[in-house]
Every structure is written in structure tokens, then in C-alpha cells.
Amino acid sequence: MKGCITLTNGNSFAGEWLGDNQYSAGEVVFYTGMTGYEQVLTDPSYQGQIVVFSYPFIGNYGFQPESMESAKIQVSGVIMAECFPFQLEGDRHSLVAYLNEKQIPALTNVDTRALIQQIRKEGSVPAVMHTESITADSFQLEECWPRTAVKKAGTGDMHIVLIDFGYKKSIVNSLVNEGCSVTVVPFDTEMSDIEKLNPDGFVFSNGAGDPMRFSSYFHRYKNIATRYPVLGICLGHQILALAFGGETMKLKFGHRGANHPVMNVKTGKVSMSSQNHSYVVKKESLKSTGFNIWFENVNDKSVEGLVHSQYEISSVQFHPEAAPGPQEHAQIFQDFIKTVQHKEKVRSYA
Ligand SMILES: NC(=O)CC[C@H](N)C(=O)O
């Protein structure tokens, strides 16, 4: 069956439709990593987005549930240049079969290069995916709110509370691997309930959408961050900056890939990071927040990490848990745990 993706400017890109579900809407974004499609498709930060893979061949190692970053596929749709068409040996699911089972539409044989050039020119815009029989209607993008129940993992002595804005499983795994016990709590958990958990430190998770939509909770998050050691990751990093009076803005087409270079501004050391975000903290808004820049993006000089001058807060715009991508920032978790243990900043990077 033929199908296409139509952007809000009216431009369409045709392809071969995969799946029974014949319509989907979302913000169209592109991912530049060569591998990692299982993690990308299940990362809750991609909720409500249609992901275009720039790597031209997707699905060749199947779809393994143990690689999932959450319990389900989070994207609204998938666009590929070429999709591996066969069933794989053993218990490896085929990507196409898995997407179809979960009712996530996909398009293959799309000129992804032209589509990505269009996104780079016009920015990440809303789009619809539809088959020949269903035309692109006007539509409203749905706002999705993270909704998890309290969850526990690990048995370590150090108790970390993960504030959940749509967390990736690998963040919990990274903390557990560093010897922590982790309690995941919903983003709107009352302070009194959080305190009952007797936390040693907090991690503010990644998540979908504009960080400003959590503004009614900023006072609570600031209260936490002035009293406990905190590590913010991606959306969590943006929220910490906002809670202390900083500002964020949306990039034209965001950073999504596995080889984004970031520089530690103190040491000048450049490292490769895994990224998935549209928003960034505005440098000039940091003046009276008490935050100093820790990392900067090598390509566009945007803010990639912050440390607070007074409180035990550090945060990164990129993903130290990687998944997918380079694992050279595992040290960030180790330093955070040491900070929690010693109740003072430990940062072997700076
Ligand atoms: N991975 C994330 O946490 C993404 C943060 C935010 N939704 C953004 O797009 O910038």
C-alpha cells in the first residue's frame, strides 16, 4: 500500500505503508545514529513524535524486548529509507512485525534525505502520516503526560528518588549498577510523600515536550534541589534551570543522535554524547540562577550541562546513561553517587 507523510507546509513525501493503522499525527523529528532504533522507539521522550531515521537501513538486527527503554513503543510513527523485510532467526522479532502488532504505522522507501533537509530548513514541524485512502486532515497534537506508579529497583544502601517525567529504563539501571536502590515517583508527588521515602539524593528524569508545562511544580523541585544532592538529565536538566529562574527555548530541529560532541568548559575535554532533545537552556538566562556552565555543545555552543555554585546540583542536557550511544559519561553517575555519599560535590570532570 502507498502512503505518505505530509508536513504542515503542505509538502508530502511518499513511501510504502507498513501496518494496518492508516493514520498518525506527530511532530516530525530526525535521528542520526546508525544503530539503536529499539531504544529510540521506546524512549518516552519521543512520545508524540514521528521519527525519521537518517541511517538508510533499519531493522536488520530485529526487535528485542530487553532493549526497550520503557514498556511500549512511544513514537507516533516511523519513517525509513529502507526497512529490513525478513523475519530473523531465533526469538528475535522483526521490527515491522513488532510495529504492526503495536499499531504503530511506518513508511519505508521514503527519500529520507530530502525529508531531513526539509526539516532542517523548516524546523521540526507537525506532520501526518496517511495512506492513499485517507487524506491529511487538520489535526491537533495531543499532549501526553507521564503517568507511572511508584516503582522500586535495586537493593543498595544509597536511596535515590527518581522524579519521573517519562524516564528511560537505562537511567534506573545505571543507578542500580552504581549500588543504589531507586524509587521512581510521579512528577507531581507531594513533598511530604517524597520525604517519607527518606531519600539520599534525587535524579530528575528525561521526558517529552516543553519543560515549561511542568511550571506549576517548579517551586517544589527547587525546594528539593536546595536540600538534597540532585542530578538532572535532559528534561530534568531543563527543569532545574527553569526552577532557579533560567529560561529555555526550542531549537529549530533539535539534537537526536549518538555522536554529539560536548566540551567540558573547565577542562576543555571533548567527549561524545547520546542526545535527544528540542529545547535548550538559554545561556544568557543563567546570570542570577547560581548555575555555571559545565558542558557546552561543540557544534552550536548551546548549554549541555550545569553545576550550581551553592547547592549540590549538577545536570546534563545529554544522556549519560547512553542507550543508545557512547558510554563515556558513566562517570557522571559515579560522581553523583559520591556526592550523595559525602554530601559535597565530587566531580572528577571539573
Ligand atoms: N530527552 C529529553 O528529556 C527531552 C527533553 C525535552 N522534551 C526536549 O525535547 O528538549
mmCIF file of N, CA and C and ligand atoms in Angstrom, residues 45 206-210 233-235 238 256 276-279 317 319, ligand 1:
data_model
loop_
_atom_site.group_PDB
_atom_site.id
_atom_site.type_symbol
_atom_site.label_atom_id
_atom_site.label_comp_id
_atom_site.label_asym_id
_atom_site.label_seq_id
_atom_site.Cartn_x
_atom_site.Cartn_y
_atom_site.Cartn_z
ATOM 1 N N SER A 45 10.778 10.099 25.867
ATOM 2 C CA SER A 45 10.980 11.491 25.415
ATOM 3 C C SER A 45 10.502 11.680 23.972
ATOM 4 N N ASN A 206 14.564 12.419 32.228
ATOM 5 C CA ASN A 206 14.227 12.899 30.879
ATOM 6 C C ASN A 206 12.704 12.903 30.708
ATOM 7 N N GLY A 207 12.220 13.429 29.614
ATOM 8 C CA GLY A 207 10.785 13.382 29.348
ATOM 9 C C GLY A 207 10.411 14.135 28.087
ATOM 10 N N ALA A 208 9.164 13.963 27.673
ATOM 11 C CA ALA A 208 8.709 14.535 26.400
ATOM 12 C C ALA A 208 8.274 15.993 26.550
ATOM 13 N N GLY A 209 8.317 16.718 25.455
ATOM 14 C CA GLY A 209 7.675 18.024 25.361
ATOM 15 C C GLY A 209 8.431 19.180 25.977
ATOM 16 N N ASP A 210 7.700 20.298 26.101
ATOM 17 C CA ASP A 210 8.244 21.558 26.594
ATOM 18 C C ASP A 210 8.376 21.502 28.122
ATOM 19 N N ILE A 233 18.737 15.100 34.184
ATOM 20 C CA ILE A 233 19.082 14.549 32.867
ATOM 21 C C ILE A 233 18.078 15.038 31.832
ATOM 22 N N CYS A 234 18.555 15.724 30.830
ATOM 23 C CA CYS A 234 17.781 16.208 29.688
ATOM 24 C C CYS A 234 16.600 17.079 30.125
ATOM 25 N N LEU A 235 15.357 16.593 30.090
ATOM 26 C CA LEU A 235 14.248 17.425 30.563
ATOM 27 C C LEU A 235 14.491 17.812 32.031
ATOM 28 N N GLN A 238 16.695 20.771 32.148
ATOM 29 C CA GLN A 238 15.975 21.991 31.753
ATOM 30 C C GLN A 238 15.096 22.479 32.904
ATOM 31 N N ARG A 256 19.346 14.878 17.920
ATOM 32 C CA ARG A 256 18.942 13.480 18.159
ATOM 33 C C ARG A 256 19.920 12.555 17.464
ATOM 34 N N ASN A 276 18.909 13.571 22.665
ATOM 35 C CA ASN A 276 17.543 13.543 22.144
ATOM 36 C C ASN A 276 16.780 14.708 22.756
ATOM 37 N N HIS A 277 16.893 15.873 22.163
ATOM 38 C CA HIS A 277 16.136 16.999 22.727
ATOM 39 C C HIS A 277 15.894 18.083 21.689
ATOM 40 N N SER A 278 14.823 18.870 21.947
ATOM 41 C CA SER A 278 14.491 20.021 21.101
ATOM 42 C C SER A 278 14.758 21.325 21.824
ATOM 43 N N TYR A 279 14.631 21.277 23.146
ATOM 44 C CA TYR A 279 14.763 22.510 23.940
ATOM 45 C C TYR A 279 16.172 22.605 24.506
ATOM 46 N N GLN A 317 22.353 18.028 29.622
ATOM 47 C CA GLN A 317 21.349 18.042 28.566
ATOM 48 C C GLN A 317 21.384 16.737 27.770
ATOM 49 N N HIS A 319 22.582 12.436 27.452
ATOM 50 C CA HIS A 319 22.168 11.236 28.200
ATOM 51 C C HIS A 319 23.372 10.420 28.675
HETATM 52 N N1 LIG B 1 15.197 13.578 26.267
HETATM 53 C C1 LIG B 1 14.562 14.550 26.898
HETATM 54 O O1 LIG B 1 14.421 14.553 28.123
HETATM 55 C C2 LIG B 1 13.933 15.614 26.043
HETATM 56 C C3 LIG B 1 13.642 16.895 26.779
HETATM 57 C C4 LIG B 1 12.667 17.811 26.056
HETATM 58 N N2 LIG B 1 11.419 17.140 25.807
HETATM 59 C C5 LIG B 1 13.256 18.308 24.770
HETATM 60 O O2 LIG B 1 12.834 17.874 23.701
HETATM 61 O O3 LIG B 1 14.152 19.119 24.798
#
